[in-house]
Amino acid sequence: MERVKIGIRQKENLHEQGRERARNRITLQKFLEIAFWGTVFWGIIRLVIHFLNFTPYGLASYGRPFLGIAGEKTFAGTALGILVLFTGTLVASFIYRLVFFRTRNWWSGLVLGAVVGAAIGFFFRFEKWELSTLSTEAAWFLSYGLFIGMTLTLESSDQ
């Protein structure tokens, strides 16, 4: 009789663990949604800060590896920049989920934003930037990382 009770408890524990894993799982649809809205919001912010001359790097700058510097002044460059930002947001979301899976700290998004900003800044030679450009880019990348981090943390704990 006691063995039956222990077996039932073990099965209940396994079911509870399965439900807990399902709650912590984020679907591909949610990653795509985060990438879409991250691209929309931070793409608009990028266009505005470039238009107001806070930074020389607009949204089309992300298409520079594919179109070159001359492609930054075209509509195709902007469209490609949007696509690269979407893909980058999707990849950054996956990386955040892999690295910071267990943490529930608000500053983990700042770490992601700083790492992504440093990687992009290295490509654009951030050591030659003026202080105004550096501060604008730092604020953009830190808030971008916070968006990804806080959204994924909320999604994993909200379910």
PDB file of C-alpha atoms in Angstrom:
ATOM      1  CA  MET A   1       0.000   0.000   0.000  1.00  0.00           C
ATOM      2  CA  GLU A   2       2.785   2.380   0.891  1.00  0.00           C
ATOM      3  CA  ARG A   3       4.571   1.627  -2.393  1.00  0.00           C
ATOM      4  CA  VAL A   4       1.477   2.665  -4.296  1.00  0.00           C
ATOM      5  CA  LYS A   5       1.344   5.994  -2.439  1.00  0.00           C
ATOM      6  CA  ILE A   6       5.039   6.640  -3.150  1.00  0.00           C
ATOM      7  CA  GLY A   7       4.527   5.784  -6.829  1.00  0.00           C
ATOM      8  CA  ILE A   8       1.577   8.174  -7.059  1.00  0.00           C
ATOM      9  CA  ARG A   9       3.608  10.968  -5.415  1.00  0.00           C
ATOM     10  CA  GLN A  10       6.483  10.408  -7.838  1.00  0.00           C
ATOM     11  CA  LYS A  11       4.108  10.601 -10.797  1.00  0.00           C
ATOM     12  CA  GLU A  12       2.556  13.776  -9.417  1.00  0.00           C
ATOM     13  CA  ASN A  13       6.034  15.284  -8.979  1.00  0.00           C
ATOM     14  CA  LEU A  14       6.948  14.385 -12.565  1.00  0.00           C
ATOM     15  CA  HIS A  15       3.757  15.990 -13.854  1.00  0.00           C
ATOM     16  CA  GLU A  16       4.444  19.118 -11.790  1.00  0.00           C
ATOM     17  CA  GLN A  17       8.002  19.299 -13.138  1.00  0.00           C
ATOM     18  CA  GLY A  18       6.657  18.975 -16.689  1.00  0.00           C
ATOM     19  CA  ARG A  19       4.196  21.789 -16.084  1.00  0.00           C
ATOM     20  CA  GLU A  20       6.983  23.949 -14.621  1.00  0.00           C
ATOM     21  CA  ARG A  21       9.154  23.367 -17.716  1.00  0.00           C
ATOM     22  CA  ALA A  22       6.229  24.197 -19.983  1.00  0.00           C
ATOM     23  CA  ARG A  23       5.674  27.427 -18.057  1.00  0.00           C
ATOM     24  CA  ASN A  24       9.310  28.468 -18.470  1.00  0.00           C
ATOM     25  CA  ARG A  25       9.366  27.684 -22.186  1.00  0.00           C
ATOM     26  CA  ILE A  26       9.116  30.561 -24.614  1.00  0.00           C
ATOM     27  CA  THR A  27       7.818  29.726 -28.055  1.00  0.00           C
ATOM     28  CA  LEU A  28       9.299  30.736 -31.387  1.00  0.00           C
ATOM     29  CA  GLN A  29       6.224  32.885 -31.947  1.00  0.00           C
ATOM     30  CA  LYS A  30       7.092  34.916 -28.838  1.00  0.00           C
ATOM     31  CA  PHE A  31      10.693  35.366 -30.034  1.00  0.00           C
ATOM     32  CA  LEU A  32       9.406  36.588 -33.406  1.00  0.00           C
ATOM     33  CA  GLU A  33       7.013  38.967 -31.656  1.00  0.00           C
ATOM     34  CA  ILE A  34       9.824  40.406 -29.534  1.00  0.00           C
ATOM     35  CA  ALA A  35      12.004  40.776 -32.640  1.00  0.00           C
ATOM     36  CA  PHE A  36       9.190  42.512 -34.532  1.00  0.00           C
ATOM     37  CA  TRP A  37       8.346  45.025 -31.813  1.00  0.00           C
ATOM     38  CA  GLY A  38      11.999  45.580 -30.973  1.00  0.00           C
ATOM     39  CA  THR A  39      12.611  46.392 -34.621  1.00  0.00           C
ATOM     40  CA  VAL A  40       9.632  48.725 -34.781  1.00  0.00           C
ATOM     41  CA  PHE A  41      10.322  50.684 -31.591  1.00  0.00           C
ATOM     42  CA  TRP A  42      14.099  50.804 -31.707  1.00  0.00           C
ATOM     43  CA  GLY A  43      14.112  51.287 -35.478  1.00  0.00           C
ATOM     44  CA  ILE A  44      11.925  54.375 -35.102  1.00  0.00           C
ATOM     45  CA  ILE A  45      14.112  55.642 -32.272  1.00  0.00           C
ATOM     46  CA  ARG A  46      17.203  55.031 -34.427  1.00  0.00           C
ATOM     47  CA  LEU A  47      15.659  56.981 -37.322  1.00  0.00           C
ATOM     48  CA  VAL A  48      14.717  59.883 -35.031  1.00  0.00           C
ATOM     49  CA  ILE A  49      18.105  60.184 -33.339  1.00  0.00           C
ATOM     50  CA  HIS A  50      19.797  60.036 -36.739  1.00  0.00           C
ATOM     51  CA  PHE A  51      17.408  62.664 -38.145  1.00  0.00           C
ATOM     52  CA  LEU A  52      18.112  64.947 -35.168  1.00  0.00           C
ATOM     53  CA  ASN A  53      21.874  64.463 -35.752  1.00  0.00           C
ATOM     54  CA  PHE A  54      22.551  62.822 -32.404  1.00  0.00           C
ATOM     55  CA  THR A  55      24.374  60.047 -34.240  1.00  0.00           C
ATOM     56  CA  PRO A  56      25.785  59.664 -37.748  1.00  0.00           C
ATOM     57  CA  TYR A  57      24.544  56.055 -37.862  1.00  0.00           C
ATOM     58  CA  GLY A  58      21.000  55.658 -39.086  1.00  0.00           C
ATOM     59  CA  LEU A  59      19.041  52.501 -39.625  1.00  0.00           C
ATOM     60  CA  ALA A  60      20.656  52.009 -43.036  1.00  0.00           C
ATOM     61  CA  SER A  61      24.060  51.705 -41.338  1.00  0.00           C
ATOM     62  CA  TYR A  62      23.207  48.128 -40.404  1.00  0.00           C
ATOM     63  CA  GLY A  63      23.118  47.297 -44.118  1.00  0.00           C
ATOM     64  CA  ARG A  64      26.661  48.575 -44.610  1.00  0.00           C
ATOM     65  CA  PRO A  65      28.296  45.103 -44.758  1.00  0.00           C
ATOM     66  CA  PHE A  66      26.067  44.176 -47.678  1.00  0.00           C
ATOM     67  CA  LEU A  67      25.689  47.447 -49.620  1.00  0.00           C
ATOM     68  CA  GLY A  68      28.745  49.420 -48.583  1.00  0.00           C
ATOM     69  CA  ILE A  69      28.821  53.022 -47.390  1.00  0.00           C
ATOM     70  CA  ALA A  70      27.147  54.260 -50.583  1.00  0.00           C
ATOM     71  CA  GLY A  71      24.074  52.118 -49.807  1.00  0.00           C
ATOM     72  CA  GLU A  72      23.333  54.067 -46.629  1.00  0.00           C
ATOM     73  CA  LYS A  73      21.654  56.869 -48.553  1.00  0.00           C
ATOM     74  CA  THR A  74      19.175  54.628 -50.379  1.00  0.00           C
ATOM     75  CA  PHE A  75      15.798  53.150 -49.566  1.00  0.00           C
ATOM     76  CA  ALA A  76      17.268  49.685 -50.142  1.00  0.00           C
ATOM     77  CA  GLY A  77      19.843  50.422 -47.457  1.00  0.00           C
ATOM     78  CA  THR A  78      17.122  51.369 -44.991  1.00  0.00           C
ATOM     79  CA  ALA A  79      15.079  48.261 -45.843  1.00  0.00           C
ATOM     80  CA  LEU A  80      18.138  46.069 -45.455  1.00  0.00           C
ATOM     81  CA  GLY A  81      18.940  47.827 -42.165  1.00  0.00           C
ATOM     82  CA  ILE A  82      15.455  46.990 -40.908  1.00  0.00           C
ATOM     83  CA  LEU A  83      15.953  43.356 -41.891  1.00  0.00           C
ATOM     84  CA  VAL A  84      19.363  43.216 -40.197  1.00  0.00           C
ATOM     85  CA  LEU A  85      17.954  44.844 -37.041  1.00  0.00           C
ATOM     86  CA  PHE A  86      15.112  42.287 -36.983  1.00  0.00           C
ATOM     87  CA  THR A  87      17.543  39.408 -37.394  1.00  0.00           C
ATOM     88  CA  GLY A  88      19.887  40.876 -34.790  1.00  0.00           C
ATOM     89  CA  THR A  89      17.042  41.269 -32.315  1.00  0.00           C
ATOM     90  CA  LEU A  90      15.983  37.681 -32.905  1.00  0.00           C
ATOM     91  CA  VAL A  91      19.539  36.399 -32.385  1.00  0.00           C
ATOM     92  CA  ALA A  92      20.050  38.622 -29.317  1.00  0.00           C
ATOM     93  CA  SER A  93      16.799  37.262 -27.843  1.00  0.00           C
ATOM     94  CA  PHE A  94      17.962  33.676 -28.320  1.00  0.00           C
ATOM     95  CA  ILE A  95      21.362  34.476 -26.817  1.00  0.00           C
ATOM     96  CA  TYR A  96      19.743  36.218 -23.859  1.00  0.00           C
ATOM     97  CA  ARG A  97      17.498  33.227 -23.286  1.00  0.00           C
ATOM     98  CA  LEU A  98      20.463  30.837 -23.393  1.00  0.00           C
ATOM     99  CA  VAL A  99      22.815  32.851 -21.187  1.00  0.00           C
ATOM    100  CA  PHE A 100      20.426  34.421 -18.671  1.00  0.00           C
ATOM    101  CA  PHE A 101      17.865  31.607 -18.499  1.00  0.00           C
ATOM    102  CA  ARG A 102      17.841  31.297 -14.712  1.00  0.00           C
ATOM    103  CA  THR A 103      18.466  34.899 -13.682  1.00  0.00           C
ATOM    104  CA  ARG A 104      15.656  37.260 -12.947  1.00  0.00           C
ATOM    105  CA  ASN A 105      17.718  40.418 -12.540  1.00  0.00           C
ATOM    106  CA  TRP A 106      16.803  43.662 -14.225  1.00  0.00           C
ATOM    107  CA  TRP A 107      20.442  44.450 -15.019  1.00  0.00           C
ATOM    108  CA  SER A 108      20.995  41.334 -17.149  1.00  0.00           C
ATOM    109  CA  GLY A 109      19.404  43.213 -20.069  1.00  0.00           C
ATOM    110  CA  LEU A 110      21.942  45.986 -19.536  1.00  0.00           C
ATOM    111  CA  VAL A 111      24.725  43.425 -19.848  1.00  0.00           C
ATOM    112  CA  LEU A 112      23.217  42.168 -23.106  1.00  0.00           C
ATOM    113  CA  GLY A 113      22.880  45.712 -24.442  1.00  0.00           C
ATOM    114  CA  ALA A 114      26.471  46.531 -23.488  1.00  0.00           C
ATOM    115  CA  VAL A 115      27.794  43.395 -25.187  1.00  0.00           C
ATOM    116  CA  VAL A 116      25.776  43.992 -28.359  1.00  0.00           C
ATOM    117  CA  GLY A 117      26.774  47.664 -28.344  1.00  0.00           C
ATOM    118  CA  ALA A 118      30.444  46.764 -27.941  1.00  0.00           C
ATOM    119  CA  ALA A 119      30.235  44.241 -30.784  1.00  0.00           C
ATOM    120  CA  ILE A 120      28.536  46.713 -33.134  1.00  0.00           C
ATOM    121  CA  GLY A 121      30.768  49.530 -31.937  1.00  0.00           C
ATOM    122  CA  PHE A 122      33.856  47.478 -32.697  1.00  0.00           C
ATOM    123  CA  PHE A 123      32.596  47.060 -36.256  1.00  0.00           C
ATOM    124  CA  PHE A 124      31.986  50.823 -36.568  1.00  0.00           C
ATOM    125  CA  ARG A 125      35.269  51.707 -34.770  1.00  0.00           C
ATOM    126  CA  PHE A 126      33.774  53.282 -31.659  1.00  0.00           C
ATOM    127  CA  GLU A 127      37.207  54.399 -30.424  1.00  0.00           C
ATOM    128  CA  LYS A 128      37.008  57.201 -33.017  1.00  0.00           C
ATOM    129  CA  TRP A 129      33.543  58.401 -32.009  1.00  0.00           C
ATOM    130  CA  GLU A 130      32.934  61.748 -30.370  1.00  0.00           C
ATOM    131  CA  LEU A 131      31.576  61.782 -26.835  1.00  0.00           C
ATOM    132  CA  SER A 132      28.105  62.828 -28.005  1.00  0.00           C
ATOM    133  CA  THR A 133      27.877  59.908 -30.437  1.00  0.00           C
ATOM    134  CA  LEU A 134      29.240  57.505 -27.854  1.00  0.00           C
ATOM    135  CA  SER A 135      26.694  58.553 -25.234  1.00  0.00           C
ATOM    136  CA  THR A 136      23.789  58.364 -27.693  1.00  0.00           C
ATOM    137  CA  GLU A 137      24.814  54.923 -28.917  1.00  0.00           C
ATOM    138  CA  ALA A 138      25.359  53.699 -25.354  1.00  0.00           C
ATOM    139  CA  ALA A 139      21.892  54.863 -24.327  1.00  0.00           C
ATOM    140  CA  TRP A 140      20.324  53.266 -27.410  1.00  0.00           C
ATOM    141  CA  PHE A 141      22.035  49.900 -26.945  1.00  0.00           C
ATOM    142  CA  LEU A 142      21.449  49.772 -23.188  1.00  0.00           C
ATOM    143  CA  SER A 143      17.738  50.497 -23.594  1.00  0.00           C
ATOM    144  CA  TYR A 144      17.587  47.987 -26.464  1.00  0.00           C
ATOM    145  CA  GLY A 145      19.127  45.317 -24.241  1.00  0.00           C
ATOM    146  CA  LEU A 146      16.782  46.212 -21.401  1.00  0.00           C
ATOM    147  CA  PHE A 147      13.808  45.791 -23.723  1.00  0.00           C
ATOM    148  CA  ILE A 148      14.905  42.304 -24.742  1.00  0.00           C
ATOM    149  CA  GLY A 149      15.917  41.259 -21.236  1.00  0.00           C
ATOM    150  CA  MET A 150      12.911  42.558 -19.380  1.00  0.00           C
ATOM    151  CA  THR A 151      10.460  41.241 -21.971  1.00  0.00           C
ATOM    152  CA  LEU A 152      11.914  37.729 -21.909  1.00  0.00           C
ATOM    153  CA  THR A 153      12.155  37.720 -18.114  1.00  0.00           C
ATOM    154  CA  LEU A 154       8.542  38.822 -17.837  1.00  0.00           C
ATOM    155  CA  GLU A 155       7.410  36.220 -20.356  1.00  0.00           C
ATOM    156  CA  SER A 156       9.205  33.389 -18.575  1.00  0.00           C
ATOM    157  CA  SER A 157       7.914  34.377 -15.127  1.00  0.00           C
ATOM    158  CA  ASP A 158       4.433  35.488 -16.179  1.00  0.00           C
ATOM    159  CA  GLN A 159       3.286  32.161 -17.554  1.00  0.00           C
TER     160      GLN A 159
END
